[in-house]
Amino acid sequence: SISFLESALGVERDILYTKSVSCVSCSGKGGSGKRVCTTCKGSGRVAYKQGFMVVQTTCPTCSGSGSEITNVCRACQGQGTQKQETSIKVRIPPGVTTGSRVKLTGCGDTGPSGPGDLYIEINVRPDEVFSRDGNNIYSTLDIGTPDAALGCEKTVKTIYGDRKISIPAGVQSGSQLRLQGLGIKNKTTGNHMVLINVKVPQNLTEE
């Protein structure tokens, strides 16, 4: 889980996770000594009846290899792998959204063909100030009726810090002002769009 700003600008995170690694005691072999599998007789497959049909499936004892270990490794119980807690630094690029996945090649569980890949799924927390559409950032600026009528200069928050913006005279509520190039930089660069909200006084007196 990362913040909106971290998703917009990119961030490095240290990730702690558990993965399967090759057993040190048996070098990933699961033990020593081999014999023909007593369950499948070396075929790697077993058959069983299901109604009127005969179904074949991978042997559960030898996992299809046709042989089984005679001296099972005590450390890994013959699995050839052990669980290990691992820490890794992950670079999350700018512009990710909830559901985005970052692939880390070779950082996954170790299997018969070697280590697999690790996928980090991103969850972006909502922000009170900013929202986004593609690479464009949106925020709302409240101004009073005098400022809307006469024009003014205001400071607005962007993902890159505070910026000055000129409000033209006669601006209407719902107007959008563009801050060029202050959106997310991800292949293309977006803009920051400021939505103007003119606040009209609710309680007016005759004075």
mmCIF file of N, CA, C and O in Angstrom, residues 155-158 160-164:
data_model
loop_
_atom_site.group_PDB
_atom_site.id
_atom_site.type_symbol
_atom_site.label_atom_id
_atom_site.label_comp_id
_atom_site.label_asym_id
_atom_site.label_seq_id
_atom_site.Cartn_x
_atom_site.Cartn_y
_atom_site.Cartn_z
ATOM 1 N N THR A 155 -1.993 30.546 -4.384
ATOM 2 C CA THR A 155 -1.021 29.459 -4.294
ATOM 3 C C THR A 155 -1.773 28.134 -4.226
ATOM 4 O O THR A 155 -2.686 27.984 -3.419
ATOM 5 N N VAL A 156 -1.404 27.207 -5.080
ATOM 6 C CA VAL A 156 -2.052 25.893 -5.087
ATOM 7 C C VAL A 156 -1.005 24.808 -4.847
ATOM 8 O O VAL A 156 0.171 24.973 -5.190
ATOM 9 N N LYS A 157 -1.442 23.727 -4.254
ATOM 10 C CA LYS A 157 -0.565 22.583 -4.022
ATOM 11 C C LYS A 157 -0.519 21.730 -5.282
ATOM 12 O O LYS A 157 -1.546 21.461 -5.897
ATOM 13 N N THR A 158 0.678 21.288 -5.664
ATOM 14 C CA THR A 158 0.850 20.322 -6.741
ATOM 15 C C THR A 158 1.682 19.168 -6.192
ATOM 16 O O THR A 158 2.204 19.242 -5.069
ATOM 17 N N TYR A 160 4.482 18.493 -7.031
ATOM 18 C CA TYR A 160 5.875 18.963 -7.016
ATOM 19 C C TYR A 160 6.086 20.128 -6.055
ATOM 20 O O TYR A 160 7.134 20.768 -6.078
ATOM 21 N N GLY A 161 5.084 20.423 -5.228
ATOM 22 C CA GLY A 161 5.186 21.536 -4.291
ATOM 23 C C GLY A 161 4.215 22.649 -4.652
ATOM 24 O O GLY A 161 3.418 22.536 -5.583
ATOM 25 N N ASP A 162 4.268 23.752 -3.887
ATOM 26 C CA ASP A 162 3.352 24.874 -4.110
ATOM 27 C C ASP A 162 3.719 25.646 -5.374
ATOM 28 O O ASP A 162 4.899 25.827 -5.689
ATOM 29 N N ARG A 163 2.679 26.102 -6.089
ATOM 30 C CA ARG A 163 2.869 26.903 -7.298
ATOM 31 C C ARG A 163 1.885 28.070 -7.287
ATOM 32 O O ARG A 163 0.757 27.951 -6.797
ATOM 33 N N LYS A 164 2.309 29.211 -7.843
ATOM 34 C CA LYS A 164 1.438 30.381 -7.983
ATOM 35 C C LYS A 164 0.582 30.220 -9.237
ATOM 36 O O LYS A 164 1.062 29.732 -10.257
#
